[in-house]
PDB file of C-alpha atoms in Angstrom:
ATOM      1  CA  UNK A   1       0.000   0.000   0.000  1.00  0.00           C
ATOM      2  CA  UNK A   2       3.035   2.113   0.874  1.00  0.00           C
ATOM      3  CA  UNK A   3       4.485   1.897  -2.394  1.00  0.00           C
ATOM      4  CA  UNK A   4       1.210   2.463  -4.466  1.00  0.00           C
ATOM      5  CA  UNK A   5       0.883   5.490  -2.580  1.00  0.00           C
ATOM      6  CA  UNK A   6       4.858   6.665  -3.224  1.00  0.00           C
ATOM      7  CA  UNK A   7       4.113   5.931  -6.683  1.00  0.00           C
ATOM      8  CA  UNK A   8       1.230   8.046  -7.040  1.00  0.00           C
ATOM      9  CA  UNK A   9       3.160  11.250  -5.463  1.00  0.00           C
ATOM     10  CA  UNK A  10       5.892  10.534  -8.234  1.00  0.00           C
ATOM     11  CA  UNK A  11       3.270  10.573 -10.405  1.00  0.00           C
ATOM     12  CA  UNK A  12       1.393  13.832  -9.441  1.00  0.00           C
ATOM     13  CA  UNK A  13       5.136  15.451  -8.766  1.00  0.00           C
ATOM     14  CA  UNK A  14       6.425  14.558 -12.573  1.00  0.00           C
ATOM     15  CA  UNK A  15       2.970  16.315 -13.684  1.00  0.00           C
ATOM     16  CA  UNK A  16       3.183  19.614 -11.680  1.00  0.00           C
ATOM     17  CA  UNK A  17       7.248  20.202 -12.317  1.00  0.00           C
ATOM     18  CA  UNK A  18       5.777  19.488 -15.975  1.00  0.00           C
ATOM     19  CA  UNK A  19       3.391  22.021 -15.715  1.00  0.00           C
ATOM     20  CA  UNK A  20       5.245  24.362 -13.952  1.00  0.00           C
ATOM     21  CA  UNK A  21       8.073  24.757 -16.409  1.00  0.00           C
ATOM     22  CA  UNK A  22       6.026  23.990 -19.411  1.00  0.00           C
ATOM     23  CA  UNK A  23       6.957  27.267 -21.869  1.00  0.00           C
ATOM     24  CA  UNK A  24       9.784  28.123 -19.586  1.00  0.00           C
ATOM     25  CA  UNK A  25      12.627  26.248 -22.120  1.00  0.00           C
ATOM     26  CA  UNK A  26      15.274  28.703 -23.501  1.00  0.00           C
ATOM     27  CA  UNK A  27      15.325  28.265 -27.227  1.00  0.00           C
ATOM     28  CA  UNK A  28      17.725  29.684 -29.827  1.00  0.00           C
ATOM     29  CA  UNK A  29      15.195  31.126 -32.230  1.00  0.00           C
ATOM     30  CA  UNK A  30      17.722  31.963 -34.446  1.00  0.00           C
ATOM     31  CA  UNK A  31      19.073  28.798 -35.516  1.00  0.00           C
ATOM     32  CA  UNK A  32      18.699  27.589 -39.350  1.00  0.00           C
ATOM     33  CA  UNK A  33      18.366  31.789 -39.637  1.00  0.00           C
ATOM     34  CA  UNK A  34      20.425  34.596 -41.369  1.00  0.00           C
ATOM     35  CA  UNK A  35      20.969  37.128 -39.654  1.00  0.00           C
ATOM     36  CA  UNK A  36      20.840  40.416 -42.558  1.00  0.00           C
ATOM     37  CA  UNK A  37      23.399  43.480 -42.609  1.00  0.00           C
ATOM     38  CA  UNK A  38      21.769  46.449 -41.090  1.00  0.00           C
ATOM     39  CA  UNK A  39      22.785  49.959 -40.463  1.00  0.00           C
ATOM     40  CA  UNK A  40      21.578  53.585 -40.064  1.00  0.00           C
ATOM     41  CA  UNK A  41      20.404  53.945 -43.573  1.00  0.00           C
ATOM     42  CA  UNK A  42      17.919  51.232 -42.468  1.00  0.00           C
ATOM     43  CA  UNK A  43      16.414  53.090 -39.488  1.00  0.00           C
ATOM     44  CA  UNK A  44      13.370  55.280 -40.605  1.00  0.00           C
ATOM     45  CA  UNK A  45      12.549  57.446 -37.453  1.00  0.00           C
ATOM     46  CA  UNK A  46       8.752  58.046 -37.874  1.00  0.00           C
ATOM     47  CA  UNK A  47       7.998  60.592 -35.422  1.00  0.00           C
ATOM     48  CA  UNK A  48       5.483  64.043 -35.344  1.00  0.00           C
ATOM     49  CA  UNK A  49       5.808  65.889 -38.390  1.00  0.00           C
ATOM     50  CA  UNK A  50       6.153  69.183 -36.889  1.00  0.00           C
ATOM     51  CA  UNK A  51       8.683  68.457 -34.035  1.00  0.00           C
ATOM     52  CA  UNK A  52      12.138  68.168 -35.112  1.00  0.00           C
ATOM     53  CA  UNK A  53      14.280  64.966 -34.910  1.00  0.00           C
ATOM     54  CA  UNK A  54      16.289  65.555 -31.654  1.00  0.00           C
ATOM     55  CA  UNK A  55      13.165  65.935 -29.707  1.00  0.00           C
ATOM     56  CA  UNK A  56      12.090  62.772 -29.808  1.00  0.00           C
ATOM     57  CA  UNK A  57      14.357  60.122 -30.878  1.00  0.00           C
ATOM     58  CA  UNK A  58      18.141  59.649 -29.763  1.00  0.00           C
ATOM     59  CA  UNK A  59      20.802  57.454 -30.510  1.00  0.00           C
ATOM     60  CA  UNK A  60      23.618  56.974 -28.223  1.00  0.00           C
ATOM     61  CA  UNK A  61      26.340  54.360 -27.249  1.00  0.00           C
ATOM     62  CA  UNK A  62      24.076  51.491 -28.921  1.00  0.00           C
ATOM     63  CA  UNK A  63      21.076  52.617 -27.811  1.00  0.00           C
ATOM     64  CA  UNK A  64      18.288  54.323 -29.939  1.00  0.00           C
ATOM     65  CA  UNK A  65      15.847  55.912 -27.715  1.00  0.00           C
ATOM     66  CA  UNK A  66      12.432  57.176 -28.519  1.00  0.00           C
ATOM     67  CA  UNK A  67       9.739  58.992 -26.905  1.00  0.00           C
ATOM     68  CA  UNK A  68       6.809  61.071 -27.392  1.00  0.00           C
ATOM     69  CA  UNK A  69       3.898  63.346 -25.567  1.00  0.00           C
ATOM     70  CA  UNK A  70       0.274  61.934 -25.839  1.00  0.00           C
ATOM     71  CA  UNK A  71      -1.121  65.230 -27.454  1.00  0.00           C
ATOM     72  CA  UNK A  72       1.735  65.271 -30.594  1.00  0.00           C
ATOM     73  CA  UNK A  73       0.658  65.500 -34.180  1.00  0.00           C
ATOM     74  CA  UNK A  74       0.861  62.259 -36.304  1.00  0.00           C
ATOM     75  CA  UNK A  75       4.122  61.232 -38.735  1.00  0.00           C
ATOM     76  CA  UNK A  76       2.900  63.057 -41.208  1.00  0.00           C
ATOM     77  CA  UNK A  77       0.125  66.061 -41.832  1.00  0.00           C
ATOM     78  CA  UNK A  78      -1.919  63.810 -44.461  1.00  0.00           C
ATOM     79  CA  UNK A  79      -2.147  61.005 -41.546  1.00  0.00           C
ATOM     80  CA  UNK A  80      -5.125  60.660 -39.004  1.00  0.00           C
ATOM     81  CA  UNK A  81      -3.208  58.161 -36.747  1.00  0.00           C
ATOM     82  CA  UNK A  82      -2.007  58.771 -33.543  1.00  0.00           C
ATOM     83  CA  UNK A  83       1.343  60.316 -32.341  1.00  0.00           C
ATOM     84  CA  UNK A  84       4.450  58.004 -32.719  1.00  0.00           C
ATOM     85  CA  UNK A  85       8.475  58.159 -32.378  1.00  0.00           C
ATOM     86  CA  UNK A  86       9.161  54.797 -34.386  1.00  0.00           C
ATOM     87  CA  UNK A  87      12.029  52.773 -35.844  1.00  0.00           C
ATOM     88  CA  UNK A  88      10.864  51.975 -39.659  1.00  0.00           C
ATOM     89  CA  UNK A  89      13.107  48.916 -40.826  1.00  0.00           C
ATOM     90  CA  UNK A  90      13.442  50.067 -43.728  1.00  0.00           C
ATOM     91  CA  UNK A  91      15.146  47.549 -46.739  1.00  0.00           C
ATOM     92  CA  UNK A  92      13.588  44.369 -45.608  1.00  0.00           C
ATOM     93  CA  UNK A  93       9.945  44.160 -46.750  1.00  0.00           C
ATOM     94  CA  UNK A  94       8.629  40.997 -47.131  1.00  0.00           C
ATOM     95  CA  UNK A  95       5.680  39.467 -48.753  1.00  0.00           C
ATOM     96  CA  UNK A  96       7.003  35.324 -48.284  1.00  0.00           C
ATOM     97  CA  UNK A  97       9.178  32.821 -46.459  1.00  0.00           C
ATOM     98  CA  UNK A  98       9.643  32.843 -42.719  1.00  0.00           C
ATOM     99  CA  UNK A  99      11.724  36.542 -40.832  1.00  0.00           C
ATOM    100  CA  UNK A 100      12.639  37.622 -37.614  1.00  0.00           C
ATOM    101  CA  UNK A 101      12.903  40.719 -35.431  1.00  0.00           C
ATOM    102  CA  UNK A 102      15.621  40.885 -32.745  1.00  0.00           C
ATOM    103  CA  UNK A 103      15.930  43.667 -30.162  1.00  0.00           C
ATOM    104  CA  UNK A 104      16.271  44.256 -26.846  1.00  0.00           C
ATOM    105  CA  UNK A 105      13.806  46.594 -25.318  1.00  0.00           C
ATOM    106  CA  UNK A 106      13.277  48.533 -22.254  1.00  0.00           C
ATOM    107  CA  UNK A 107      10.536  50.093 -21.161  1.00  0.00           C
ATOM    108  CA  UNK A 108      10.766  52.814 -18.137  1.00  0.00           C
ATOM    109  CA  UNK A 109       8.383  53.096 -15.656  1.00  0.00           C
ATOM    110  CA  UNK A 110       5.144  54.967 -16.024  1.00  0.00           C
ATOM    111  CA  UNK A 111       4.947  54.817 -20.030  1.00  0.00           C
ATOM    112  CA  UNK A 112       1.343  52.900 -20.592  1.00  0.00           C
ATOM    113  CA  UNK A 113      -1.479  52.708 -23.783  1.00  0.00           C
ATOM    114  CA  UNK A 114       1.222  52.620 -26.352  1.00  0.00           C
ATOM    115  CA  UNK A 115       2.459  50.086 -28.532  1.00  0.00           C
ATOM    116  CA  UNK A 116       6.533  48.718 -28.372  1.00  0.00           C
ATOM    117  CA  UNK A 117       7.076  46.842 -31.181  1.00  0.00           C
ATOM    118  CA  UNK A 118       4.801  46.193 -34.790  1.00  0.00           C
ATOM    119  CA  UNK A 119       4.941  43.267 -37.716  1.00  0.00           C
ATOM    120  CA  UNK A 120       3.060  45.950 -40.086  1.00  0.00           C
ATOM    121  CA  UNK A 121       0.948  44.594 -42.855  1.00  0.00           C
ATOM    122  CA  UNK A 122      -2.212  42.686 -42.565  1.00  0.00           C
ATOM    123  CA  UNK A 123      -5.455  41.991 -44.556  1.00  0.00           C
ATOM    124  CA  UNK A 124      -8.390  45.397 -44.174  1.00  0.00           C
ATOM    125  CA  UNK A 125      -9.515  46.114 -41.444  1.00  0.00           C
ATOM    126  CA  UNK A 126      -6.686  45.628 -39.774  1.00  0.00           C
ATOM    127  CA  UNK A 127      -2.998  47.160 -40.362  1.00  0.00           C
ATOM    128  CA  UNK A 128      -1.239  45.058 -38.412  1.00  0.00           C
ATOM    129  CA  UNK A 129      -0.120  41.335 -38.019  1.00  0.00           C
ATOM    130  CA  UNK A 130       1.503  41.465 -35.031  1.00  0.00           C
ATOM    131  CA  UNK A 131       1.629  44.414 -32.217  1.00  0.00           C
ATOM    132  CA  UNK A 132       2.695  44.185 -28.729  1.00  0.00           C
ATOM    133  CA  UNK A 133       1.291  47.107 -26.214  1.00  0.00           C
ATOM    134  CA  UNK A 134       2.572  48.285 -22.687  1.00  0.00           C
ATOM    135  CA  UNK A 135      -0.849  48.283 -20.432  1.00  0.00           C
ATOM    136  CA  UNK A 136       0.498  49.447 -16.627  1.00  0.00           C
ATOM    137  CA  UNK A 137       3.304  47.043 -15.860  1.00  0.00           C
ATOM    138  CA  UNK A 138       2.922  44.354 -18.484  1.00  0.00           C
ATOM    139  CA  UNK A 139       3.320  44.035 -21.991  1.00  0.00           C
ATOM    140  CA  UNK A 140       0.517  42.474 -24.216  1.00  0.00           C
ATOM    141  CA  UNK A 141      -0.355  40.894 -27.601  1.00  0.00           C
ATOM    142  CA  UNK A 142      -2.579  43.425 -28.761  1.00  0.00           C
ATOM    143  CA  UNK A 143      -4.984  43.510 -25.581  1.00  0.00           C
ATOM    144  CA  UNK A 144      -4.511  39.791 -24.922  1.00  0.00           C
ATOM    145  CA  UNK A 145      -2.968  37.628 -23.880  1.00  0.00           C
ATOM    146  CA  UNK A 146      -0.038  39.112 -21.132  1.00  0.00           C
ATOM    147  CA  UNK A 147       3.210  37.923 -22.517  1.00  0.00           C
ATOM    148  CA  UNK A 148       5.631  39.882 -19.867  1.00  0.00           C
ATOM    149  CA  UNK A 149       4.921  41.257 -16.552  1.00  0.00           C
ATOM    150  CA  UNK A 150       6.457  43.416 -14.370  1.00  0.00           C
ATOM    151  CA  UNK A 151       7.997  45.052 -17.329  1.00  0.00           C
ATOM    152  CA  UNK A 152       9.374  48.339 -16.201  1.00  0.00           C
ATOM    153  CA  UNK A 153      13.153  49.571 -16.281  1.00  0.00           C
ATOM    154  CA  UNK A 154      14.467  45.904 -17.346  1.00  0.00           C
ATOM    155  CA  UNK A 155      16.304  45.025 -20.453  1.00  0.00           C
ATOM    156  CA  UNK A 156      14.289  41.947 -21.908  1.00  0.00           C
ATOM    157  CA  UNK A 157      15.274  40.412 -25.500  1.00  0.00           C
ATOM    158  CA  UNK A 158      12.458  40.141 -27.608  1.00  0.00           C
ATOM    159  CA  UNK A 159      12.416  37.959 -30.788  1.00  0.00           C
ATOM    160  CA  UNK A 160       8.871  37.651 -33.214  1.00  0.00           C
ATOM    161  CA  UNK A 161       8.807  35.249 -35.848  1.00  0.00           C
ATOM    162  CA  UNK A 162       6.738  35.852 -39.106  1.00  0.00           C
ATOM    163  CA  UNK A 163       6.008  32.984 -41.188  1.00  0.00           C
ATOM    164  CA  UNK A 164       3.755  34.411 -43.819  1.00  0.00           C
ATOM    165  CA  UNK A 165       2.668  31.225 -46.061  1.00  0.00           C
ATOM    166  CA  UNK A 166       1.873  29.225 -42.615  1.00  0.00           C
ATOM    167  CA  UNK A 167       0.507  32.855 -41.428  1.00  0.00           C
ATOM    168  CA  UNK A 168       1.741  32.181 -38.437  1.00  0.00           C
ATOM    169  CA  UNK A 169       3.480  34.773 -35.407  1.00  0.00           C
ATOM    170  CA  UNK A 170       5.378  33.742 -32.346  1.00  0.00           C
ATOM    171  CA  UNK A 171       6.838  36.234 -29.740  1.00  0.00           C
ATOM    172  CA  UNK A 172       9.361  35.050 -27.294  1.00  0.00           C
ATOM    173  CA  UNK A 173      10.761  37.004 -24.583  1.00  0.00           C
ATOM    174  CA  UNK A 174      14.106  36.418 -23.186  1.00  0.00           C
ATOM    175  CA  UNK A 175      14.393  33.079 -25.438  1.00  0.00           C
ATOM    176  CA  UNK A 176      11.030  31.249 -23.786  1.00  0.00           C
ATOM    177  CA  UNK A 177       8.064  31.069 -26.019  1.00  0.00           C
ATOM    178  CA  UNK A 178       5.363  33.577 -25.331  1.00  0.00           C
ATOM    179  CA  UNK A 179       2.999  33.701 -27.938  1.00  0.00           C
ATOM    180  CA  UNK A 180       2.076  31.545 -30.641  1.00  0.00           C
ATOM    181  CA  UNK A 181      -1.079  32.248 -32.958  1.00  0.00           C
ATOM    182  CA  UNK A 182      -2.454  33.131 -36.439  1.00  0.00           C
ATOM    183  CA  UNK A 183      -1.395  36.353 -38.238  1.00  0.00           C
ATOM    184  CA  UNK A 184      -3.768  38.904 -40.175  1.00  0.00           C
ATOM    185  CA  UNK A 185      -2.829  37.852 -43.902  1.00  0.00           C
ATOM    186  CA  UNK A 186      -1.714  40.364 -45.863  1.00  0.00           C
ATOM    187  CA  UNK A 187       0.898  40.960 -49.474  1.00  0.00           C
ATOM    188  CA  UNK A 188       3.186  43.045 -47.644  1.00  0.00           C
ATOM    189  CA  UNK A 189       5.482  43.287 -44.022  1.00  0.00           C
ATOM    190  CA  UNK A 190       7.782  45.017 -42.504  1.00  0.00           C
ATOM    191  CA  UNK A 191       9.055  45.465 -38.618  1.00  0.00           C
ATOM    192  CA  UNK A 192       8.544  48.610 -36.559  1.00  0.00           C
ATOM    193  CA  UNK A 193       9.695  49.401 -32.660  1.00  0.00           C
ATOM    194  CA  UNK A 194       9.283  52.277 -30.514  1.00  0.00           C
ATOM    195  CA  UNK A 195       6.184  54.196 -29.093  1.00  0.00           C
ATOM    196  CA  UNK A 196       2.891  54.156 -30.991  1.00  0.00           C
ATOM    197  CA  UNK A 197       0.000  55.787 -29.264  1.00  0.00           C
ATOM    198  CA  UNK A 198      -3.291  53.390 -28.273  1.00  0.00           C
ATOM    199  CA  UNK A 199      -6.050  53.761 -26.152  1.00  0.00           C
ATOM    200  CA  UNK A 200      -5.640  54.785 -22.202  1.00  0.00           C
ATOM    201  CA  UNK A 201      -2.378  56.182 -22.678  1.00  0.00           C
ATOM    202  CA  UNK A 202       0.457  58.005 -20.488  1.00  0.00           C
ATOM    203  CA  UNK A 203       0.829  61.499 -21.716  1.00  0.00           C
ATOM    204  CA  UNK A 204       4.651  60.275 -22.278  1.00  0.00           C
ATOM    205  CA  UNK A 205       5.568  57.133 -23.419  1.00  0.00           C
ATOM    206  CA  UNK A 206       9.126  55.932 -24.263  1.00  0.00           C
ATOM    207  CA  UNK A 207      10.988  52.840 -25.561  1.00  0.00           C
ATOM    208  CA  UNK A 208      14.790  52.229 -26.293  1.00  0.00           C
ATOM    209  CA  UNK A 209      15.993  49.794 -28.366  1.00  0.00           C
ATOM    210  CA  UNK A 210      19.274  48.118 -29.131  1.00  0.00           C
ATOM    211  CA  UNK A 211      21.305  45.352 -30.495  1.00  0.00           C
ATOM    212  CA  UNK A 212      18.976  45.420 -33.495  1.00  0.00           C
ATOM    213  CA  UNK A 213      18.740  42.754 -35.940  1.00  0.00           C
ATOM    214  CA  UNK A 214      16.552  41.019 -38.678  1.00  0.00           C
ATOM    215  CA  UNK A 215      16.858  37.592 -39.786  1.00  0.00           C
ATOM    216  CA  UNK A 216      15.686  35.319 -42.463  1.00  0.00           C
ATOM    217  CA  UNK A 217      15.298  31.615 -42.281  1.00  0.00           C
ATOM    218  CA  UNK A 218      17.189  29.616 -44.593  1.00  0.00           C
ATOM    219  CA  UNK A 219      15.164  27.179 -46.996  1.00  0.00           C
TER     220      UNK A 219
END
């Protein structure tokens, strides 16, 4: 009886250590990838079309810094979107195969309603396939589901894969596998990070970025 009972609790132990580090594996996302040459000329700094350059995007010992204030004009005076200060990758539009977005982010405390990081290019309505959005202290697909919490004044690496003929997006954070779901369809991608005005938001928001890279798997 003593041993049918010990080999229950093995049982029920194996299950919850299962569960409890189920989607906690580090994976190399980047393997069977290329990793693409990228430099300034790539960076497109989207940011309010009446507010010069220096006031809301920086770029210092790696880092690229961007920010911007809740009541600023759009990216351009034709546009009736809200106020960003994005990084446009700029060079590597895709409409096929399978890419990848590498940063690391950091959000700092306070900056909320905005979104961090865009795989632009989707099927109407929508304009996006992929966003991810600061809410408070987390950071969200869209709305839902929470992929990060207790974001604030952290580095975290962030890697999205886009496979557009599978139309499928996963978002891992710090290697472990966040997200994994359907995209939005579309002919045409490209990656954006930064700050992107949504609903509920901070009257300043700010990102910074570094370490940049975009990959594309080898077939």
């Amino acid at each position: 009886m003593k041993s049918l009972i010990y080999f229950h609790l093995c049982i029920l132990f194996v299950y919850v250590f299962l569960h409890i580090t189920k989607g906690c594996e580090t994976i190399d996302t980047t393997l069977g990838f290329v990793s693409q040459p990228l430099n300034q000329s790539n960076f497109i700094i989207q940011k309010p079309y009446d507010v010069p350059l220096e006031q809301r995007y920086k770029f210092s010992k790696g880092v690229h810094k961007l920010w911007v204030i809740k009541t600023d004009k759009p990216h351009s005076n034709t546009s009736h979107t809200h106020a960003r200060s994005e990084i446009r990758i700029q060079g590597y539009d895709y409409s096929s195969g399978v890419w990848q977005f590498e940063a690391y982010g950091y959000v700092p405390c306070g900056t909320t309603g905005v979104s961090i990081m865009q795989v632009f290019g989707s099927k109407p309505p929508h304009a996006t396939t992929a966003m991810l959005r600061v809410y408070n202290t987390s950071l969200f697909y869209y709305t839902d589901p929470m992929i990060l919490s207790r974001l604030y004044n952290k580095w975290f690496r962030l890697n999205v894969i886009h496979d557009v003929e599978q139309n499928n997006v996963k978002v891992y954070i710090n290697q472990v596998l966040k997200y994994e779901g359907r995209g939005r369809g579309g002919t045409s991608h490209y990656f954006k990070c930064g700050v992107y005005t949504q609903d509920h938001a901070s009257f300043y928001m700010e990102s910074r970025w570094k370490d940049i890279k975009i990959f594309r798997r080898h077939d």
